[in-house]
JSON list of C-alpha atoms in Angstrom, two decimals:
[
{"chain": "F", "resi": 1, "resn": "MET", "atom": "CA", "xyz": [77.54, 110.58, 105.73]},
{"chain": "F", "resi": 2, "resn": "THR", "atom": "CA", "xyz": [81.06, 109.41, 106.66]},
{"chain": "F", "resi": 3, "resn": "TYR", "atom": "CA", "xyz": [83.58, 107.20, 105.09]},
{"chain": "F", "resi": 4, "resn": "GLN", "atom": "CA", "xyz": [83.01, 104.53, 107.46]},
{"chain": "F", "resi": 5, "resn": "GLN", "atom": "CA", "xyz": [79.12, 104.61, 106.70]},
{"chain": "F", "resi": 6, "resn": "LEU", "atom": "CA", "xyz": [79.95, 104.30, 103.00]},
{"chain": "F", "resi": 7, "resn": "THR", "atom": "CA", "xyz": [82.40, 101.34, 103.62]},
{"chain": "F", "resi": 8, "resn": "ALA", "atom": "CA", "xyz": [79.63, 99.50, 105.79]},
{"chain": "F", "resi": 9, "resn": "THR", "atom": "CA", "xyz": [76.76, 100.23, 103.15]},
{"chain": "F", "resi": 10, "resn": "TRP", "atom": "CA", "xyz": [78.98, 99.07, 100.11]},
{"chain": "F", "resi": 11, "resn": "PRO", "atom": "CA", "xyz": [78.30, 95.08, 100.44]},
{"chain": "F", "resi": 12, "resn": "THR", "atom": "CA", "xyz": [74.41, 95.61, 100.38]},
{"chain": "F", "resi": 13, "resn": "PHE", "atom": "CA", "xyz": [74.78, 98.13, 97.50]},
{"chain": "F", "resi": 14, "resn": "SER", "atom": "CA", "xyz": [77.17, 96.17, 95.35]},
{"chain": "F", "resi": 15, "resn": "GLN", "atom": "CA", "xyz": [74.83, 93.18, 95.92]},
{"chain": "F", "resi": 16, "resn": "ASN", "atom": "CA", "xyz": [71.82, 95.22, 94.48]},
{"chain": "F", "resi": 17, "resn": "ILE", "atom": "CA", "xyz": [73.77, 96.47, 91.71]},
{"chain": "F", "resi": 18, "resn": "LEU", "atom": "CA", "xyz": [74.98, 93.15, 90.68]},
{"chain": "F", "resi": 19, "resn": "GLN", "atom": "CA", "xyz": [71.48, 91.96, 90.73]},
{"chain": "F", "resi": 20, "resn": "PHE", "atom": "CA", "xyz": [70.34, 94.87, 88.63]},
{"chain": "F", "resi": 21, "resn": "MET", "atom": "CA", "xyz": [73.31, 94.30, 86.15]},
{"chain": "F", "resi": 22, "resn": "ARG", "atom": "CA", "xyz": [72.16, 90.47, 85.82]},
{"chain": "F", "resi": 23, "resn": "GLU", "atom": "CA", "xyz": [68.43, 91.64, 85.25]},
{"chain": "F", "resi": 24, "resn": "LEU", "atom": "CA", "xyz": [69.71, 93.96, 82.35]},
{"chain": "F", "resi": 25, "resn": "SER", "atom": "CA", "xyz": [71.96, 91.18, 81.08]},
{"chain": "F", "resi": 26, "resn": "LEU", "atom": "CA", "xyz": [74.88, 93.54, 81.35]},
{"chain": "F", "resi": 27, "resn": "ASP", "atom": "CA", "xyz": [76.96, 90.97, 83.28]},
{"chain": "F", "resi": 28, "resn": "LYS", "atom": "CA", "xyz": [77.11, 88.90, 80.20]},
{"chain": "F", "resi": 29, "resn": "LEU", "atom": "CA", "xyz": [79.24, 91.61, 78.53]},
{"chain": "F", "resi": 30, "resn": "MET", "atom": "CA", "xyz": [81.94, 91.37, 81.15]},
{"chain": "F", "resi": 31, "resn": "LEU", "atom": "CA", "xyz": [82.57, 95.26, 81.09]},
{"chain": "F", "resi": 32, "resn": "ALA", "atom": "CA", "xyz": [84.78, 97.08, 83.22]},
{"chain": "F", "resi": 33, "resn": "CYS", "atom": "CA", "xyz": [83.43, 99.50, 86.06]},
{"chain": "F", "resi": 34, "resn": "ASP", "atom": "CA", "xyz": [85.45, 102.57, 86.14]},
{"chain": "F", "resi": 35, "resn": "HIS", "atom": "CA", "xyz": [83.91, 104.26, 88.87]},
{"chain": "F", "resi": 36, "resn": "ALA", "atom": "CA", "xyz": [81.13, 104.36, 91.51]},
{"chain": "F", "resi": 37, "resn": "ALA", "atom": "CA", "xyz": [79.14, 107.57, 92.43]},
{"chain": "F", "resi": 38, "resn": "LEU", "atom": "CA", "xyz": [78.03, 109.31, 95.58]},
{"chain": "F", "resi": 39, "resn": "ARG", "atom": "CA", "xyz": [75.05, 111.68, 96.20]},
{"chain": "F", "resi": 40, "resn": "VAL", "atom": "CA", "xyz": [75.12, 113.99, 98.96]},
{"chain": "F", "resi": 41, "resn": "ASN", "atom": "CA", "xyz": [72.65, 116.84, 99.88]},
{"chain": "F", "resi": 42, "resn": "SER", "atom": "CA", "xyz": [74.95, 119.49, 101.54]},
{"chain": "F", "resi": 43, "resn": "THR", "atom": "CA", "xyz": [78.06, 121.23, 100.53]},
{"chain": "F", "resi": 44, "resn": "HIS", "atom": "CA", "xyz": [79.32, 120.50, 104.11]},
{"chain": "F", "resi": 45, "resn": "ALA", "atom": "CA", "xyz": [78.81, 116.73, 103.47]},
{"chain": "F", "resi": 46, "resn": "ALA", "atom": "CA", "xyz": [80.63, 116.63, 100.41]},
{"chain": "F", "resi": 47, "resn": "GLN", "atom": "CA", "xyz": [83.55, 118.76, 102.01]},
{"chain": "F", "resi": 48, "resn": "GLN", "atom": "CA", "xyz": [83.78, 116.23, 104.79]},
{"chain": "F", "resi": 49, "resn": "LEU", "atom": "CA", "xyz": [83.79, 113.29, 102.40]},
{"chain": "F", "resi": 50, "resn": "GLN", "atom": "CA", "xyz": [86.38, 115.08, 100.27]},
{"chain": "F", "resi": 51, "resn": "HIS", "atom": "CA", "xyz": [88.56, 115.50, 103.50]},
{"chain": "F", "resi": 52, "resn": "GLU", "atom": "CA", "xyz": [88.02, 111.80, 104.43]},
{"chain": "F", "resi": 53, "resn": "PHE", "atom": "CA", "xyz": [88.61, 110.22, 101.01]},
{"chain": "F", "resi": 54, "resn": "ALA", "atom": "CA", "xyz": [92.00, 112.19, 100.68]},
{"chain": "F", "resi": 55, "resn": "LYS", "atom": "CA", "xyz": [93.02, 109.86, 103.39]},
{"chain": "F", "resi": 56, "resn": "HIS", "atom": "CA", "xyz": [92.22, 106.92, 101.20]},
{"chain": "F", "resi": 57, "resn": "GLY", "atom": "CA", "xyz": [93.03, 108.12, 97.76]},
{"chain": "F", "resi": 58, "resn": "THR", "atom": "CA", "xyz": [94.11, 110.87, 95.50]},
{"chain": "F", "resi": 59, "resn": "ILE", "atom": "CA", "xyz": [91.90, 113.51, 93.83]},
{"chain": "F", "resi": 60, "resn": "ILE", "atom": "CA", "xyz": [92.85, 113.26, 90.11]},
{"chain": "F", "resi": 61, "resn": "SER", "atom": "CA", "xyz": [89.77, 115.56, 88.94]},
{"chain": "F", "resi": 62, "resn": "ASN", "atom": "CA", "xyz": [88.09, 118.58, 90.12]},
{"chain": "F", "resi": 63, "resn": "ASN", "atom": "CA", "xyz": [86.02, 119.66, 87.21]},
{"chain": "F", "resi": 64, "resn": "MET", "atom": "CA", "xyz": [82.75, 122.15, 86.70]},
{"chain": "F", "resi": 65, "resn": "ILE", "atom": "CA", "xyz": [80.13, 119.71, 85.13]},
{"chain": "F", "resi": 66, "resn": "ASN", "atom": "CA", "xyz": [76.80, 121.06, 84.70]},
{"chain": "F", "resi": 67, "resn": "GLY", "atom": "CA", "xyz": [77.46, 124.05, 87.04]},
{"chain": "F", "resi": 68, "resn": "ARG", "atom": "CA", "xyz": [78.90, 122.32, 90.00]},
{"chain": "F", "resi": 69, "resn": "PRO", "atom": "CA", "xyz": [82.08, 120.65, 91.11]},
{"chain": "F", "resi": 70, "resn": "ILE", "atom": "CA", "xyz": [82.42, 117.15, 90.70]},
{"chain": "F", "resi": 71, "resn": "LEU", "atom": "CA", "xyz": [85.59, 115.28, 92.23]},
{"chain": "F", "resi": 72, "resn": "ILE", "atom": "CA", "xyz": [87.02, 111.98, 90.94]},
{"chain": "F", "resi": 73, "resn": "ILE", "atom": "CA", "xyz": [89.14, 110.17, 93.75]},
{"chain": "F", "resi": 74, "resn": "GLU", "atom": "CA", "xyz": [91.38, 107.42, 92.80]},
{"chain": "F", "resi": 75, "resn": "LEU", "atom": "CA", "xyz": [91.45, 105.03, 95.54]},
{"chain": "F", "resi": 76, "resn": "THR", "atom": "CA", "xyz": [94.69, 103.75, 97.23]},
{"chain": "F", "resi": 77, "resn": "CYS", "atom": "CA", "xyz": [92.86, 100.33, 97.86]},
{"chain": "F", "resi": 78, "resn": "PRO", "atom": "CA", "xyz": [90.36, 99.56, 95.04]},
{"chain": "F", "resi": 79, "resn": "MET", "atom": "CA", "xyz": [86.70, 98.13, 95.68]},
{"chain": "F", "resi": 80, "resn": "GLN", "atom": "CA", "xyz": [85.40, 94.89, 94.49]},
{"chain": "F", "resi": 81, "resn": "LEU", "atom": "CA", "xyz": [82.26, 94.76, 92.66]},
{"chain": "F", "resi": 82, "resn": "GLY", "atom": "CA", "xyz": [81.92, 90.96, 91.62]},
{"chain": "F", "resi": 83, "resn": "HIS", "atom": "CA", "xyz": [85.01, 90.22, 89.47]},
{"chain": "F", "resi": 84, "resn": "MET", "atom": "CA", "xyz": [85.26, 94.08, 88.98]},
{"chain": "F", "resi": 85, "resn": "VAL", "atom": "CA", "xyz": [87.86, 96.16, 90.61]},
{"chain": "F", "resi": 86, "resn": "ILE", "atom": "CA", "xyz": [86.79, 99.82, 91.05]},
{"chain": "F", "resi": 87, "resn": "ASP", "atom": "CA", "xyz": [89.54, 102.12, 91.53]},
{"chain": "F", "resi": 88, "resn": "CYS", "atom": "CA", "xyz": [87.63, 105.60, 91.41]},
{"chain": "F", "resi": 89, "resn": "VAL", "atom": "CA", "xyz": [85.02, 107.27, 93.21]},
{"chain": "F", "resi": 90, "resn": "GLU", "atom": "CA", "xyz": [82.87, 110.29, 91.85]},
{"chain": "F", "resi": 91, "resn": "LEU", "atom": "CA", "xyz": [81.77, 112.72, 94.56]},
{"chain": "F", "resi": 92, "resn": "PRO", "atom": "CA", "xyz": [79.55, 115.37, 93.02]},
{"chain": "F", "resi": 93, "resn": "PHE", "atom": "CA", "xyz": [78.95, 118.49, 95.05]},
{"chain": "F", "resi": 94, "resn": "PRO", "atom": "CA", "xyz": [75.19, 118.91, 95.58]},
{"chain": "F", "resi": 95, "resn": "GLY", "atom": "CA", "xyz": [73.02, 120.85, 92.89]},
{"chain": "F", "resi": 96, "resn": "ASP", "atom": "CA", "xyz": [69.53, 121.75, 92.91]},
{"chain": "F", "resi": 97, "resn": "LYS", "atom": "CA", "xyz": [68.20, 118.16, 93.45]},
{"chain": "F", "resi": 98, "resn": "ILE", "atom": "CA", "xyz": [67.62, 116.71, 97.01]},
{"chain": "F", "resi": 99, "resn": "TYR", "atom": "CA", "xyz": [68.09, 113.20, 97.30]},
{"chain": "F", "resi": 100, "resn": "SER", "atom": "CA", "xyz": [65.78, 110.81, 99.63]},
{"chain": "F", "resi": 101, "resn": "GLU", "atom": "CA", "xyz": [69.03, 108.93, 100.59]},
{"chain": "F", "resi": 102, "resn": "GLU", "atom": "CA", "xyz": [72.59, 110.14, 100.58]},
{"chain": "F", "resi": 103, "resn": "GLY", "atom": "CA", "xyz": [75.31, 107.61, 99.94]},
{"chain": "F", "resi": 104, "resn": "TRP", "atom": "CA", "xyz": [76.19, 105.40, 96.98]},
{"chain": "F", "resi": 105, "resn": "GLU", "atom": "CA", "xyz": [74.06, 106.15, 93.97]},
{"chain": "F", "resi": 106, "resn": "HIS", "atom": "CA", "xyz": [75.35, 104.52, 90.61]},
{"chain": "F", "resi": 107, "resn": "ILE", "atom": "CA", "xyz": [78.16, 102.71, 88.90]},
{"chain": "F", "resi": 108, "resn": "GLU", "atom": "CA", "xyz": [79.42, 103.41, 85.47]},
{"chain": "F", "resi": 109, "resn": "LEU", "atom": "CA", "xyz": [80.37, 100.65, 83.11]},
{"chain": "F", "resi": 110, "resn": "VAL", "atom": "CA", "xyz": [82.90, 101.03, 79.91]},
{"chain": "F", "resi": 111, "resn": "LEU", "atom": "CA", "xyz": [81.56, 99.58, 76.62]},
{"chain": "F", "resi": 112, "resn": "ASN", "atom": "CA", "xyz": [84.45, 99.56, 74.25]},
{"chain": "F", "resi": 113, "resn": "SER", "atom": "CA", "xyz": [82.96, 101.70, 71.57]},
{"chain": "F", "resi": 114, "resn": "THR", "atom": "CA", "xyz": [83.60, 104.65, 69.17]},
{"chain": "F", "resi": 115, "resn": "ALA", "atom": "CA", "xyz": [80.18, 105.99, 69.75]},
{"chain": "F", "resi": 116, "resn": "GLN", "atom": "CA", "xyz": [79.94, 109.62, 69.34]},
{"chain": "F", "resi": 117, "resn": "THR", "atom": "CA", "xyz": [76.26, 109.93, 70.03]},
{"chain": "F", "resi": 118, "resn": "CYS", "atom": "CA", "xyz": [73.69, 108.37, 72.51]},
{"chain": "F", "resi": 119, "resn": "GLU", "atom": "CA", "xyz": [71.66, 106.77, 69.62]},
{"chain": "F", "resi": 120, "resn": "THR", "atom": "CA", "xyz": [74.79, 105.04, 68.28]},
{"chain": "F", "resi": 121, "resn": "LEU", "atom": "CA", "xyz": [75.62, 103.76, 71.78]},
{"chain": "F", "resi": 122, "resn": "ARG", "atom": "CA", "xyz": [72.07, 102.56, 71.93]},
{"chain": "F", "resi": 123, "resn": "GLN", "atom": "CA", "xyz": [72.12, 100.67, 68.77]},
{"chain": "F", "resi": 124, "resn": "GLU", "atom": "CA", "xyz": [75.49, 99.05, 69.86]},
{"chain": "F", "resi": 125, "resn": "LEU", "atom": "CA", "xyz": [74.02, 97.90, 73.13]},
{"chain": "F", "resi": 126, "resn": "LEU", "atom": "CA", "xyz": [70.82, 96.52, 71.39]},
{"chain": "F", "resi": 127, "resn": "THR", "atom": "CA", "xyz": [73.08, 94.59, 69.06]},
{"chain": "F", "resi": 128, "resn": "LEU", "atom": "CA", "xyz": [75.21, 92.92, 71.91]},
{"chain": "F", "resi": 129, "resn": "LEU", "atom": "CA", "xyz": [71.81, 92.46, 74.09]},
{"chain": "F", "resi": 130, "resn": "PRO", "atom": "CA", "xyz": [68.55, 92.53, 72.10]},
{"chain": "F", "resi": 131, "resn": "ASN", "atom": "CA", "xyz": [66.66, 91.82, 75.32]},
{"chain": "F", "resi": 132, "resn": "LEU", "atom": "CA", "xyz": [67.03, 95.53, 76.28]},
{"chain": "F", "resi": 133, "resn": "GLN", "atom": "CA", "xyz": [64.56, 96.17, 73.29]},
{"chain": "F", "resi": 134, "resn": "ALA", "atom": "CA", "xyz": [61.80, 96.14, 75.72]},
{"chain": "F", "resi": 135, "resn": "ILE", "atom": "CA", "xyz": [63.45, 98.57, 78.30]},
{"chain": "F", "resi": 136, "resn": "PHE", "atom": "CA", "xyz": [64.28, 101.07, 75.56]},
{"chain": "F", "resi": 137, "resn": "ALA", "atom": "CA", "xyz": [60.57, 100.94, 74.46]},
{"chain": "F", "resi": 138, "resn": "GLY", "atom": "CA", "xyz": [59.41, 101.80, 77.98]},
{"chain": "F", "resi": 139, "resn": "ASP", "atom": "CA", "xyz": [57.79, 98.70, 78.46]},
{"chain": "F", "resi": 140, "resn": "THR", "atom": "CA", "xyz": [59.02, 97.93, 81.72]},
{"chain": "F", "resi": 141, "resn": "GLU", "atom": "CA", "xyz": [59.52, 99.60, 85.20]},
{"chain": "F", "resi": 142, "resn": "ILE", "atom": "CA", "xyz": [63.30, 100.50, 84.44]},
{"chain": "F", "resi": 143, "resn": "ASP", "atom": "CA", "xyz": [63.81, 104.13, 83.31]},
{"chain": "F", "resi": 144, "resn": "VAL", "atom": "CA", "xyz": [66.33, 104.90, 80.69]},
{"chain": "F", "resi": 145, "resn": "LYS", "atom": "CA", "xyz": [68.08, 108.31, 80.32]},
{"chain": "F", "resi": 146, "resn": "MET", "atom": "CA", "xyz": [70.48, 109.23, 77.60]},
{"chain": "F", "resi": 147, "resn": "SER", "atom": "CA", "xyz": [72.71, 112.19, 78.04]},
{"chain": "F", "resi": 148, "resn": "SER", "atom": "CA", "xyz": [76.20, 113.43, 77.05]},
{"chain": "F", "resi": 149, "resn": "PRO", "atom": "CA", "xyz": [77.40, 115.36, 80.27]},
{"chain": "F", "resi": 150, "resn": "LYS", "atom": "CA", "xyz": [80.58, 117.13, 79.68]},
{"chain": "F", "resi": 151, "resn": "GLY", "atom": "CA", "xyz": [83.09, 118.90, 81.77]},
{"chain": "F", "resi": 152, "resn": "ASP", "atom": "CA", "xyz": [84.57, 122.35, 80.96]},
{"chain": "F", "resi": 153, "resn": "LYS", "atom": "CA", "xyz": [87.87, 120.98, 79.40]},
{"chain": "F", "resi": 154, "resn": "GLU", "atom": "CA", "xyz": [86.81, 117.56, 78.03]},
{"chain": "F", "resi": 155, "resn": "ARG", "atom": "CA", "xyz": [87.48, 116.87, 74.42]},
{"chain": "F", "resi": 156, "resn": "LEU", "atom": "CA", "xyz": [86.23, 113.25, 74.31]},
{"chain": "F", "resi": 157, "resn": "ALA", "atom": "CA", "xyz": [82.52, 112.80, 73.42]},
{"chain": "F", "resi": 158, "resn": "ASN", "atom": "CA", "xyz": [81.14, 110.26, 76.15]},
{"chain": "F", "resi": 159, "resn": "PRO", "atom": "CA", "xyz": [77.57, 109.48, 75.34]},
{"chain": "F", "resi": 160, "resn": "THR", "atom": "CA", "xyz": [75.81, 108.04, 78.50]},
{"chain": "F", "resi": 161, "resn": "ILE", "atom": "CA", "xyz": [72.98, 105.54, 78.87]},
{"chain": "F", "resi": 162, "resn": "ALA", "atom": "CA", "xyz": [71.65, 105.44, 82.28]},
{"chain": "F", "resi": 163, "resn": "PHE", "atom": "CA", "xyz": [69.27, 102.69, 83.42]},
{"chain": "F", "resi": 164, "resn": "LYS", "atom": "CA", "xyz": [67.40, 103.30, 86.91]},
{"chain": "F", "resi": 165, "resn": "LYS", "atom": "CA", "xyz": [65.04, 101.10, 88.92]},
{"chain": "F", "resi": 166, "resn": "ALA", "atom": "CA", "xyz": [64.21, 101.26, 92.57]},
{"chain": "F", "resi": 167, "resn": "GLY", "atom": "CA", "xyz": [66.94, 103.79, 93.57]},
{"chain": "F", "resi": 168, "resn": "LEU", "atom": "CA", "xyz": [69.65, 101.97, 91.73]},
{"chain": "F", "resi": 169, "resn": "CYS", "atom": "CA", "xyz": [71.51, 103.43, 88.78]},
{"chain": "F", "resi": 170, "resn": "ILE", "atom": "CA", "xyz": [73.77, 101.74, 86.04]},
{"chain": "F", "resi": 171, "resn": "LYS", "atom": "CA", "xyz": [75.26, 104.04, 83.33]},
{"chain": "F", "resi": 172, "resn": "VAL", "atom": "CA", "xyz": [76.98, 102.84, 80.26]},
{"chain": "F", "resi": 173, "resn": "HIS", "atom": "CA", "xyz": [79.47, 104.88, 78.10]},
{"chain": "F", "resi": 174, "resn": "PRO", "atom": "CA", "xyz": [82.47, 104.29, 75.76]},
{"chain": "F", "resi": 175, "resn": "HIS", "atom": "CA", "xyz": [85.19, 106.17, 77.57]},
{"chain": "F", "resi": 176, "resn": "SER", "atom": "CA", "xyz": [86.69, 105.30, 81.09]},
{"chain": "F", "resi": 177, "resn": "ILE", "atom": "CA", "xyz": [86.55, 108.12, 83.61]},
{"chain": "F", "resi": 178, "resn": "LYS", "atom": "CA", "xyz": [90.54, 108.28, 83.19]},
{"chain": "F", "resi": 179, "resn": "ALA", "atom": "CA", "xyz": [90.57, 108.75, 79.60]},
{"chain": "F", "resi": 180, "resn": "ILE", "atom": "CA", "xyz": [88.11, 111.51, 80.08]},
{"chain": "F", "resi": 181, "resn": "ILE", "atom": "CA", "xyz": [90.48, 113.15, 82.63]},
{"chain": "F", "resi": 182, "resn": "ALA", "atom": "CA", "xyz": [93.45, 112.50, 80.24]},
{"chain": "F", "resi": 183, "resn": "SER", "atom": "CA", "xyz": [91.30, 114.37, 77.42]},
{"chain": "F", "resi": 184, "resn": "GLU", "atom": "CA", "xyz": [91.17, 117.46, 79.60]},
{"chain": "F", "resi": 185, "resn": "ARG", "atom": "CA", "xyz": [95.00, 118.01, 79.56]}
]
């Protein structure tokens, strides 16, 4: 996996993600996309991408999350996702899981919220988008995972709801990645 390969696959990935956003009705909320995330299966691939992305941005965070390094790279030239501008990429070093495909894995959207828990965030989303009830109830082919990942130094609660379908994932949380990084200082 190289930077050029990621650049070449971005248009297809972004079109698929935008379609998934429409299916969830998340496009109606006009949320900001604070970053896109990659998946790699080897430390060598992660190190190679770290080196290549250093030519196209600045590492603004190198934090241990769930026992593995996760880098956040602020891009010099942001990527487009529909009307949204994405200025950060998340590059997690591999953990125990092996992915069937390396490359773009998910995007993360910021819902302006003061939610401290996943349940509160879920209720806020349901108030805004009642159509998500069937998805939360497990009545569709879309999987939902709620979690509260936290870096070693983070001080902000950032409950996260992930919607997954057919190899695509969209996560929704109340704080941007840059706000989380700022909370570490």
